[in-house]
Coordinates of C-alpha atoms and ligand atoms in Angstrom, one line a residue:
X15 CA 18.2 67.1 -19.1
X16 CA 15.5 69.0 -20.8
X17 CA 12.4 66.7 -20.3
X18 CA 11.0 67.4 -23.5
X19 CA 14.2 65.0 -25.2
X20 CA 12.1 62.3 -23.8
X21 CA 9.4 62.9 -26.3
X22 CA 10.7 61.6 -29.3
X23 CA 12.0 64.9 -30.9
X24 CA 15.3 65.6 -32.7
X25 CA 17.9 66.8 -31.3
X26 CA 18.0 69.5 -32.9
X27 CA 14.7 70.6 -31.8
X28 CA 15.3 70.0 -28.6
X29 CA 18.3 72.2 -28.3
X30 CA 16.2 75.1 -29.9
X31 CA 14.0 74.6 -26.9
X32 CA 16.8 74.9 -24.3
X33 CA 17.4 78.2 -26.1
X34 CA 13.5 79.2 -26.2
X35 CA 13.6 78.1 -22.3
X36 CA 11.2 75.5 -22.5
X37 CA 12.4 72.8 -20.1
X38 CA 9.4 70.7 -19.3
X39 CA 6.8 69.7 -21.7
X40 CA 3.2 70.8 -20.5
X41 CA 0.6 68.2 -19.8
X42 CA -1.1 68.2 -23.5
X43 CA 2.4 68.4 -25.2
X44 CA 3.6 65.4 -22.9
X45 CA 0.7 63.5 -24.2
X46 CA 0.2 64.6 -28.3
X47 CA 3.9 64.7 -28.9
X48 CA 4.7 60.9 -28.6
X49 CA 1.5 60.2 -30.7
X50 CA 2.3 62.8 -33.4
X51 CA 5.5 61.4 -33.9
X52 CA 5.3 57.6 -33.2
X53 CA 2.1 57.1 -35.7
X54 CA 2.9 59.4 -38.5
X55 CA 0.8 59.8 -40.1
X56 CA -2.6 60.3 -38.5
X57 CA -5.6 61.8 -37.5
X58 CA -5.3 63.4 -34.2
X59 CA -7.7 65.5 -31.5
X60 CA -6.5 67.7 -28.8
X61 CA -8.7 69.2 -26.2
X62 CA -7.1 71.3 -23.4
X63 CA -7.7 74.7 -21.7
X64 CA -6.4 78.1 -23.4
X65 CA -2.9 78.2 -22.7
X66 CA -2.3 75.1 -21.6
X67 CA 0.3 74.9 -24.9
X68 CA -0.9 73.5 -27.9
X69 CA 0.6 75.3 -30.4
X70 CA 4.0 73.7 -29.5
X71 CA 2.0 70.2 -29.0
X72 CA 1.4 70.3 -32.7
X73 CA 4.0 72.8 -34.0
X74 CA 7.2 70.8 -32.5
X75 CA 6.3 67.2 -34.0
X76 CA 5.0 69.2 -37.2
X77 CA 8.5 71.0 -37.8
X78 CA 10.2 67.7 -37.2
X79 CA 8.2 65.8 -39.6
X80 CA 8.3 68.0 -42.4
X81 CA 10.8 67.5 -44.9
X82 CA 12.3 71.1 -45.1
X83 CA 14.6 69.7 -48.5
X84 CA 11.0 69.3 -50.5
X85 CA 9.9 73.3 -51.8
X86 CA 6.6 72.3 -51.5
X87 CA 3.5 73.0 -48.5
X88 CA 3.4 70.3 -46.5
X89 CA 1.5 71.6 -43.2
X90 CA -1.5 73.6 -43.7
X91 CA -2.4 75.3 -40.0
X92 CA -6.0 77.2 -39.9
X93 CA -6.0 80.0 -37.3
X94 CA -9.4 82.2 -36.3
X95 CA -7.8 85.3 -35.8
X96 CA -4.7 87.2 -37.3
X97 CA -3.6 87.6 -34.0
X98 CA -3.4 84.1 -33.4
X99 CA -2.4 83.4 -36.8
X100 CA 0.4 85.7 -36.1
X101 CA 1.4 83.9 -33.0
X102 CA 1.5 80.7 -34.1
X103 CA 3.9 81.2 -36.9
X104 CA 6.2 82.9 -35.2
X105 CA 6.1 79.8 -32.6
X106 CA 7.0 78.2 -35.7
X107 CA 9.5 80.5 -37.0
X108 CA 11.2 79.4 -33.3
X109 CA 11.1 76.2 -33.3
X110 CA 12.5 75.6 -36.9
X111 CA 15.5 77.9 -36.5
X112 CA 17.4 75.3 -37.0
X113 CA 16.0 73.8 -40.0
X114 CA 17.6 76.6 -42.3
X115 CA 15.4 75.9 -45.6
X116 CA 11.6 75.6 -43.6
X117 CA 10.1 78.6 -44.4
X118 CA 6.9 79.5 -42.5
X119 CA 4.2 82.6 -43.8
X120 CA 1.3 83.8 -42.4
X121 CA -2.1 84.9 -44.1
X122 CA -4.7 86.8 -42.9
X123 CA -7.5 89.4 -43.8
X124 CA -7.2 92.8 -43.3
X125 CA -4.2 93.0 -45.3
X126 CA -2.8 93.9 -49.0
X127 CA -3.1 90.0 -50.4
X128 CA -0.8 90.8 -53.0
X129 CA 1.9 91.4 -50.6
X130 CA 0.8 87.8 -49.2
X131 CA 0.7 86.5 -53.0
X132 CA 4.3 87.3 -53.7
X133 CA 5.5 86.3 -50.1
X134 CA 4.1 83.1 -50.7
X135 CA 6.3 82.4 -54.2
X136 CA 8.8 81.4 -52.2
X137 CA 9.2 77.5 -51.3
X138 CA 6.8 77.3 -48.4
X139 CA 6.7 74.3 -46.4
X140 CA 4.3 75.3 -43.6
X141 CA 1.6 77.9 -44.5
X142 CA -1.0 79.2 -41.1
X143 CA -4.1 81.0 -42.4
X144 CA -7.0 82.6 -41.3
X145 CA -10.0 81.0 -43.2
X146 CA -11.2 83.4 -45.5
X147 CA -8.1 84.5 -46.7
X148 CA -6.7 81.0 -47.3
X149 CA -10.0 80.7 -49.7
X150 CA -8.9 83.6 -51.5
X151 CA -5.5 82.7 -52.1
X152 CA -7.0 78.9 -53.2
X153 CA -9.1 80.9 -55.4
X154 CA -6.5 82.8 -57.2
X155 CA -4.3 80.4 -57.2
X156 CA -1.7 81.6 -55.5
X157 CA -1.4 78.4 -53.1
X158 CA -0.9 74.8 -53.9
X159 CA -2.0 72.7 -51.6
X160 CA -1.5 68.9 -53.7
X161 CA 1.6 67.6 -51.6
X162 CA -0.5 68.6 -48.2
X163 CA 0.3 66.0 -45.6
X164 CA -0.8 67.3 -42.2
X165 CA -3.4 69.9 -41.8
X166 CA -3.6 71.3 -38.3
X167 CA -7.5 73.1 -37.6
X168 CA -6.3 75.1 -34.5
X169 CA -9.1 76.8 -32.3
X170 CA -11.1 74.7 -34.0
X171 CA -14.0 75.7 -31.5
X172 CA -12.9 79.4 -32.2
X173 CA -13.2 78.9 -35.8
X174 CA -16.6 77.4 -36.1
X175 CA -17.9 80.4 -33.3
X176 CA -17.0 82.8 -35.9
X177 CA -18.6 81.3 -38.9
X178 CA -15.7 79.7 -40.5
X179 CA -17.2 76.0 -40.8
X180 CA -18.3 76.7 -44.2
X181 CA -14.8 78.2 -45.2
X182 CA -13.1 75.2 -43.8
X183 CA -15.2 72.6 -45.6
X184 CA -14.5 74.4 -48.4
X185 CA -10.7 74.3 -47.7
X186 CA -10.3 71.0 -47.1
X187 CA -12.0 69.9 -50.2
X188 CA -8.8 71.7 -52.1
X189 CA -6.1 69.3 -49.8
X190 CA -5.4 65.6 -51.0
X191 CA -7.9 62.9 -49.0
X192 CA -4.8 61.1 -47.6
X193 CA -3.1 64.0 -45.2
X194 CA -3.7 63.8 -41.5
X195 CA -6.0 66.4 -40.0
X196 CA -4.8 67.0 -36.5
X197 CA -7.9 69.2 -34.5
X198 CA -6.8 71.4 -31.3
X199 CA -10.3 73.0 -29.2
X200 CA -10.3 74.2 -26.0
X201 CA -14.1 73.1 -26.2
X202 CA -15.5 70.4 -27.8
X203 CA -19.2 71.5 -29.4
X204 CA -21.3 69.3 -31.3
X205 CA -20.2 71.0 -34.3
X206 CA -16.9 69.8 -34.1
X207 CA -17.8 66.2 -33.5
X208 CA -19.7 66.7 -36.8
X209 CA -16.1 68.1 -38.3
X210 CA -14.5 65.3 -36.7
X211 CA -16.8 62.5 -38.0
X212 CA -16.7 63.8 -41.4
X213 CA -12.8 64.8 -42.0
X214 CA -11.5 62.4 -39.6
X215 CA -10.6 58.3 -39.2
X216 CA -9.9 56.7 -36.2
X217 CA -8.3 59.8 -34.5
X218 CA -5.7 59.5 -31.7
X219 CA -7.0 61.5 -28.7
X220 CA -5.6 63.8 -26.0
X221 CA -8.1 65.1 -23.5
X222 CA -6.9 67.4 -20.8
X223 CA -9.3 67.5 -17.7
X224 CA -10.4 71.6 -17.1
X225 CA -9.5 73.0 -14.0
X226 CA -11.8 72.7 -12.7
X227 CA -14.1 75.7 -13.0
X228 CA -15.1 76.9 -9.7
X229 CA -12.5 76.0 -7.7
X230 CA -13.9 76.2 -3.5
X231 CA -10.7 77.1 -2.6
X232 CA -10.6 80.8 -4.4
X233 CA -12.6 83.1 -2.6
X234 CA -13.6 86.3 -4.9
X235 CA -13.7 89.6 -3.7
X236 CA -13.9 92.9 -4.9
X237 CA -13.4 96.7 -3.7
X238 CA -15.4 99.4 -5.7
X239 CA -13.0 102.7 -5.9
X240 CA -12.1 105.0 -8.6
X241 CA -9.5 104.2 -11.1
X242 CA -7.3 106.9 -10.0
X243 CA -7.1 105.2 -6.4
X244 CA -7.3 102.0 -7.1
X245 CA -2.9 102.0 -6.6
X246 CA -3.8 104.3 -2.8
X247 CA -6.1 100.8 -2.0
X248 CA -3.4 98.4 -3.5
X249 CA -0.7 100.3 -1.1
X250 CA -2.8 99.4 2.1
X251 CA -3.9 96.1 1.5
X252 CA -0.4 95.7 0.5
X253 CA 0.1 97.2 4.6
X254 CA -2.1 95.2 6.1
X255 CA -1.3 91.9 4.9
X256 CA 3.0 92.1 4.7
X257 CA 2.6 87.9 3.8
X258 CA 0.6 88.6 0.7
X259 CA 2.2 87.0 -2.1
X260 CA 0.8 87.2 -5.6
X261 CA 0.1 88.6 -9.2
X262 CA -1.6 91.8 -10.3
X263 CA -3.1 91.6 -13.9
X264 CA -3.4 94.7 -16.0
X265 CA -4.7 95.0 -19.3
X266 CA -1.4 96.9 -21.3
X267 CA 2.5 96.8 -21.3
X268 CA 2.6 100.6 -20.4
X269 CA 0.3 100.1 -17.3
X270 CA 2.3 96.9 -16.0
X271 CA 5.3 98.9 -16.1
X272 CA 3.9 102.3 -14.3
X273 CA 2.5 100.3 -11.7
X274 CA 5.3 98.4 -10.9
X275 CA 7.5 101.7 -11.5
X276 CA 4.9 103.5 -8.6
X277 CA 4.6 100.9 -6.3
X278 CA 8.8 100.1 -6.6
X279 CA 9.5 103.7 -5.7
X280 CA 7.3 103.6 -2.5
X281 CA 9.7 100.7 -1.2
X282 CA 7.7 97.4 -2.4
X283 CA 9.1 94.6 -4.1
X284 CA 7.5 95.0 -7.1
X285 CA 8.2 94.1 -11.1
X286 CA 6.2 94.2 -14.3
X287 CA 5.8 90.9 -16.5
X288 CA 5.4 92.2 -20.0
X289 CA 5.8 90.7 -23.4
X290 CA 7.9 93.3 -24.2
X291 CA 11.2 92.1 -21.8
X292 CA 13.7 89.8 -23.5
X293 CA 13.3 86.3 -22.4
X294 CA 16.2 86.8 -20.2
X295 CA 14.5 89.6 -18.8
X296 CA 11.3 87.3 -18.2
X297 CA 13.7 84.3 -16.5
X298 CA 14.9 87.1 -14.1
X299 CA 11.9 88.5 -13.3
X300 CA 10.7 84.9 -12.4
X301 CA 13.6 84.1 -10.1
X302 CA 13.4 86.4 -7.8
X303 CA 9.4 86.0 -8.1
X304 CA 10.0 82.3 -7.3
X305 CA 12.8 83.2 -4.7
X306 CA 10.1 85.6 -3.1
X307 CA 12.4 88.7 -3.3
X308 CA 9.6 89.6 -5.4
X309 CA 6.2 90.1 -3.3
X310 CA 3.9 91.1 -5.9
X311 CA 4.3 90.5 -9.6
X312 CA 2.6 93.4 -12.5
X313 CA 1.3 91.2 -15.3
X314 CA -0.4 90.9 -18.3
X315 CA -2.7 88.4 -19.2
X316 CA -0.4 87.1 -21.9
X317 CA 3.1 87.2 -20.3
X318 CA 1.4 85.4 -17.0
X319 CA 0.7 82.4 -19.2
X320 CA 3.6 80.7 -18.8
X321 CA 4.3 81.5 -14.4
X322 CA 4.1 78.4 -12.6
X323 CA 4.3 79.4 -9.2
X324 CA 1.8 77.4 -6.8
X325 CA 2.0 79.1 -3.5
X326 CA 0.3 82.4 -4.5
X327 CA -2.1 84.2 -1.5
X328 CA -3.7 86.6 -3.7
X329 CA -3.9 87.3 -7.4
X330 CA -5.5 91.2 -8.2
X331 CA -7.0 92.6 -10.9
X332 CA -6.6 96.0 -11.8
X333 CA -9.1 96.1 -14.4
X334 CA -11.0 92.8 -15.2
X335 CA -9.9 91.1 -18.4
X336 CA -11.7 91.8 -21.8
X337 CA -12.9 88.2 -22.1
X338 CA -14.3 87.5 -18.9
X339 CA -13.2 83.7 -19.8
X340 CA -9.7 84.9 -18.7
X341 CA -11.1 86.2 -15.4
X342 CA -11.0 82.0 -14.6
X343 CA -7.6 81.8 -16.1
X344 CA -6.4 84.8 -13.8
X345 CA -7.9 83.5 -10.5
X346 CA -7.0 80.1 -11.2
X347 CA -3.5 80.8 -10.3
X348 CA -4.2 80.8 -6.5
X349 CA -6.0 78.5 -4.1
X350 CA -3.7 75.7 -5.5
X351 CA -2.9 72.7 -4.2
X352 CA -5.4 72.8 -1.4
X353 CA -4.1 76.0 -0.2
X354 CA -7.2 79.2 0.5
X355 CA -6.8 81.9 -1.8
X356 CA -8.1 85.3 -2.5
X357 CA -8.9 86.7 -6.2
X358 CA -9.6 90.5 -5.6
X359 CA -10.7 92.5 -8.0
X360 CA -10.5 96.4 -7.8
X361 CA -13.3 97.9 -9.9
X362 CA -14.7 101.4 -10.6
X363 CA -18.0 102.3 -9.9
X364 CA -19.0 102.2 -14.2
X365 CA -17.2 98.4 -14.1
X366 CA -19.5 97.2 -11.3
X367 CA -21.9 95.7 -13.8
X368 CA -19.3 93.5 -15.1
X369 CA -19.3 92.0 -11.5
X370 CA -22.9 90.6 -12.4
X371 CA -21.9 90.1 -15.7
X372 CA -19.3 87.4 -14.0
X373 CA -21.0 85.7 -11.4
X374 CA -23.4 84.9 -14.0
X375 CA -21.2 83.4 -16.3
X376 CA -18.4 81.5 -13.9
X377 CA -21.3 80.8 -10.8
X378 CA -19.3 82.4 -8.5
X379 CA -20.8 84.4 -5.8
X380 CA -18.5 88.2 -5.1
X381 CA -17.9 89.4 -1.9
X382 CA -17.8 93.4 -2.0
X383 CA -15.3 94.6 0.7
X384 CA -14.3 97.5 1.9
X385 CA -10.8 99.1 1.4
X386 CA -9.2 99.7 4.4
X387 CA -9.2 103.0 6.4
X388 CA -6.9 105.4 6.8
X389 CA -6.6 105.0 10.4
X390 CA -6.3 101.1 9.7
X391 CA -2.6 101.6 8.0
X392 CA -1.6 104.4 10.1
X393 CA 0.0 102.1 12.5
X394 CA 1.1 99.6 10.2
X395 CA 2.9 102.4 7.9
X396 CA 4.7 103.3 10.9
X397 CA 5.7 100.0 12.5
X398 CA 7.1 99.1 8.8
X399 CA 8.8 102.4 9.5
X400 CA 9.8 101.8 12.6
X401 CA 11.7 98.3 11.5
X402 CA 13.4 100.1 8.3
X403 CA 14.9 102.3 10.7
X404 CA 16.5 99.6 13.7
X405 CA 17.3 97.1 11.0
X406 CA 19.0 100.1 8.9
X407 CA 23.1 100.4 9.8
X408 CA 24.3 103.3 10.6
X409 CA 27.4 104.1 8.0
X410 CA 30.2 106.4 8.0
X411 CA 28.4 108.9 6.3
X412 CA 26.2 109.2 9.0
X413 CA 28.5 108.9 11.5
X414 CA 29.9 111.7 10.2
X415 CA 26.7 113.8 9.7
X416 CA 25.5 112.7 13.5
X417 CA 28.8 114.6 14.4
X418 CA 28.2 117.6 13.4
X419 CA 24.6 118.0 14.3
X420 CA 24.2 116.2 17.5
X421 CA 24.8 119.5 19.4
X422 CA 21.5 120.9 18.4
X423 CA 19.3 118.2 20.3
X424 CA 21.2 118.5 23.5
X425 CA 18.2 119.6 25.2
X426 CA 15.8 117.5 24.2
X427 CA 15.3 113.9 26.2
X428 CA 15.6 110.7 23.5
X429 CA 11.8 110.2 23.8
X430 CA 11.0 114.1 22.4
X431 CA 13.2 113.1 19.6
X432 CA 11.4 110.3 18.9
X433 CA 8.6 112.1 19.2
X434 CA 9.2 115.0 16.6
X435 CA 10.6 112.6 14.5
X436 CA 7.1 110.7 14.5
X437 CA 5.3 113.8 13.5
X438 CA 7.6 115.2 11.0
X439 CA 7.1 111.8 8.8
X440 CA 4.3 110.6 9.3
X441 CA 2.6 112.9 6.7
X442 CA 5.1 111.2 4.2
X443 CA 3.9 107.6 5.5
X444 CA 0.6 108.5 5.2
X445 CA 0.7 111.3 2.4
X446 CA -2.0 114.0 3.2
X447 CA -2.9 114.2 -0.3
X448 CA -4.3 110.7 0.2
X449 CA -8.4 110.7 0.8
X450 CA -9.5 108.6 3.9
X451 CA -11.9 107.0 2.1
X452 CA -11.2 105.5 -0.9
X453 CA -14.4 103.4 -1.5
X454 CA -17.2 104.4 -4.1
X455 CA -20.8 103.5 -4.1
X456 CA -21.8 100.1 -5.5
X457 CA -23.8 101.1 -8.8
X458 CA -23.1 105.1 -8.5
X459 CA -22.7 105.9 -11.9
X460 CA -21.7 109.5 -12.6
X461 CA -24.3 109.6 -15.0
X462 CA -28.1 108.4 -14.1
X463 CA -29.6 107.8 -17.5
X464 CA -33.1 106.6 -17.9
X465 CA -32.0 102.7 -18.7
X466 CA -35.7 101.7 -19.5
X467 CA -35.4 103.7 -22.2
X468 CA -32.8 101.7 -24.5
X469 CA -32.7 97.7 -25.3
X470 CA -29.4 96.6 -25.1
X471 CA -28.0 94.5 -28.0
X472 CA -24.6 92.4 -28.5
X473 CA -22.3 92.2 -31.8
X474 CA -19.4 90.8 -32.8
X475 CA -17.2 93.9 -33.6
X476 CA -15.2 95.0 -30.6
X477 CA -11.8 97.1 -31.3
X478 CA -9.4 94.8 -32.2
X479 CA -11.4 95.5 -35.8
X480 CA -9.4 98.8 -35.4
X481 CA -13.1 100.9 -35.1
X482 CA -13.8 103.0 -32.9
X483 CA -16.7 103.7 -30.6
X484 CA -18.0 106.1 -33.3
X485 CA -17.3 103.8 -36.3
X486 CA -19.0 100.7 -34.1
X487 CA -21.7 103.1 -33.9
X488 CA -22.0 104.5 -37.3
X489 CA -22.0 100.3 -39.1
X490 CA -24.3 99.2 -36.8
X491 CA -27.0 102.6 -37.4
X492 CA -25.9 101.7 -41.1
X493 CA -26.5 98.4 -41.6
X494 CA -30.1 98.7 -38.8
X495 CA -31.7 101.8 -40.3
X496 CA -31.3 103.1 -37.0
X497 CA -30.1 107.0 -36.9
X498 CA -27.1 107.3 -34.8
X499 CA -29.2 109.7 -32.2
X500 CA -31.2 106.8 -31.1
X501 CA -28.2 105.0 -29.5
X502 CA -27.4 105.5 -25.7
X503 CA -24.4 103.9 -24.1
X504 CA -21.5 101.4 -25.9
X505 CA -19.3 98.7 -24.0
X506 CA -16.6 98.8 -26.6
X507 CA -14.6 95.5 -25.6
X508 CA -11.5 94.0 -27.6
X509 CA -13.8 91.0 -29.4
X510 CA -17.6 92.6 -29.4
X511 CA -19.4 95.6 -28.2
X512 CA -22.3 96.0 -26.1
X513 CA -24.6 98.8 -27.5
X514 CA -28.1 100.2 -26.4
X515 CA -30.9 101.5 -28.9
X516 CA -34.0 103.7 -28.5
X517 CA -36.8 100.7 -27.3
X518 CA -39.4 102.6 -30.2
X519 CA -36.8 100.4 -32.1
X520 CA -38.2 97.2 -30.9
X521 CA -38.7 95.3 -34.0
X522 CA -36.3 92.7 -35.1
X523 CA -33.3 94.8 -35.7
X524 CA -30.9 92.1 -35.1
X525 CA -32.4 90.1 -38.8
X526 CA -31.1 93.0 -40.6
X527 CA -27.6 91.1 -39.6
X528 CA -28.4 88.1 -40.7
X529 CA -26.2 87.2 -44.1
X530 CA -23.7 90.1 -43.5
X531 CA -20.4 88.9 -43.6
X532 CA -16.7 91.4 -42.1
X533 CA -13.7 89.4 -44.0
X534 CA -15.3 86.0 -44.7
X535 CA -17.0 85.2 -41.3
X536 CA -20.7 86.0 -40.5
X537 CA -21.6 88.9 -38.3
X538 CA -23.6 88.6 -35.2
X539 CA -25.7 90.6 -33.6
X540 CA -28.9 89.9 -31.2
X541 CA -30.4 91.5 -28.2
X542 CA -29.8 90.8 -24.9
X543 CA -32.5 90.1 -22.7
X544 CA -32.9 91.9 -20.1
X545 CA -34.1 89.0 -17.7
X546 CA -31.5 87.1 -16.6
X547 CA -31.6 84.5 -18.8
X548 CA -28.7 84.1 -20.5
X549 CA -27.6 84.8 -24.3
X550 CA -27.0 81.4 -26.1
X551 CA -23.6 81.3 -27.1
X552 CA -21.5 82.2 -24.2
X553 CA -18.1 81.7 -26.2
X554 CA -15.7 84.9 -27.0
X555 CA -15.1 85.7 -29.8
X556 CA -12.2 86.9 -31.9
X557 CA -12.6 88.5 -34.9
X558 CA -10.1 89.2 -37.6
X559 CA -8.7 92.3 -37.7
X560 CA -9.7 94.9 -40.6
X561 CA -12.1 95.0 -43.5
X562 CA -12.3 93.2 -46.5
X563 CA -11.2 95.1 -49.9
X564 CA -14.6 94.7 -51.3
X565 CA -16.3 95.2 -48.1
X566 CA -18.2 98.3 -49.3
X567 CA -19.8 98.6 -45.4
X568 CA -16.7 100.5 -43.8
X569 CA -17.2 103.2 -42.3
X570 CA -15.4 106.5 -43.2
X571 CA -12.8 107.4 -40.5
X572 CA -14.1 110.5 -38.8
X573 CA -12.5 113.6 -39.0
X574 CA -11.2 114.2 -35.1
Ligands
ADP29 P1 -2.6 77.5 -26.1 O1 -2.6 77.8 -27.9 O2 -3.3 76.0 -25.5 O3 -3.7 78.6 -25.3 P2 -0.1 78.3 -26.7 O4 0.2 77.2 -27.4 O5 -0.7 79.3 -27.3 O6 -1.4 78.1 -25.5 O7 0.8 78.6 -25.1 C1 0.7 79.6 -24.2 C2 2.3 80.4 -23.5 O8 3.2 78.9 -22.9 C3 2.8 80.9 -24.8 O9 3.2 81.7 -24.5 C4 3.8 79.7 -25.2 O10 4.9 79.8 -25.5 C5 4.4 79.1 -23.4 N1 4.6 77.7 -23.3 C6 4.3 76.8 -24.1 N2 4.5 75.5 -24.0 C7 5.9 75.8 -22.8 C8 6.3 75.1 -22.1 N3 6.7 73.4 -22.1 N4 7.7 75.5 -21.6 C9 7.4 77.1 -21.6 N5 6.7 77.6 -21.8 C10 5.5 76.9 -22.3
MG30 MG1 -3.6 77.8 -29.1

């Protein structure tokens, strides 16, 4: 029986969950769903780490509580970014598949507002929205929030982080005073307490304790090797530790696919797990992984979220995650249930400084280890090869070929034949093109520059904003009024960037970014101190994508 049926959900909804492969509620779902259904309407606070299934914790009760025969908007879900909003809307659409009249719309900045206005003319019971765009729509009277019964502030900490406090205040003032407010968040900064005090009364609360940040059973290690050598390096670890069982994290779907294919073609039991597989395919991969017919799963962060496997010896990182917080989630998949685990990152020399960042941020110490030398794997690969030969059954084709060639070997003894066979195979087993030493020097950056010439800065604009490196430099250059030629290195990350500016501009460049907005959220730009002091805010940023129409600062795309 599907365990969701015990939580008070309708059978219609449980049926859908069966189809979606949701069999067992997560902890936050287990505790939140009965509360929300049993005390309707009530204010609610749900605190649980990222990836614990908070969307379904509010989405499933909503689908059951909303009257899909009534055409007006009954639930409003606020989401910090376009991506998260779209994900949430998609999940809600899935959950409401059996409610034919229930319509979910998602609105966000950076896309044409007219299409969203048009879409909202249909009866829309649930609106998922980023705050900036929703405010715009309210001002244009394109949404009617008079009958909203439920307001969900999803990823509340993120929304505050991104500067949406005022927008949320304004939006809430347009909703009926008599409404249920549900707040979900991974963390509980003081600003959230203020919101709770101001907008909620006697909220019910579910708090799931965060996994211990520094799990003592996990050892954190890294090797330093060229990007092109990451795969050969991984092979050496796999060869020397055949009992290894783990997940290797990659950043993109294409990467997972490529690596899994490369490793499979070399005879390793690996498979890729990523978001573009169908649910059925994913289930199959997971089944094989659980039954141990797959040794190493190659996965993206998103796809690996649902993985519930306890006895992993290793978590491997082909690339470190864009967001360092994800590192904790990744590595937390090993070292469970009292067993020891290893989290091993494959780092190229340029990524080296991210290890230092990680050490500071999550308070762990990394051990630098060497990629095993070619000598140590030769023996192991030969052993594996021998084992394979011994366990192979000679089939009729082999029998036939044997008869036709046995004469050729007549003058050789068994030991001669074996030695020749080894000699002919050794190049194949330990490929001659494989470099013997795959280790790179720590900090050996390809281009040595005078670091002391630059100050380093942070800005909460990154690749999700659809800007290239050049465009970010152009954007910052324009606002800071510092010519682009005085910029040093720029490290573009998903949600933020770090860049250098010549020290002659030591004065307060950051102050020029005060009150600068990008699509309804405040831009944050600040100098990164070179001392060991951590910048105050450790939160990740997930800015909304793209620019607002009326934002004139959008840099022109350069011709390439
Ligand atoms: P959060 O909001 O807490 O960060 P999400 O709600 O986005 O987490 O859920 C993370 C992932 O886990 C999603 O892909 C979701 O489909 C999946 N998921 C959530 N609950 C379950 C469940 N009970 N069974 C299987 N998968 C689930
Ligand atoms: Mg969420």
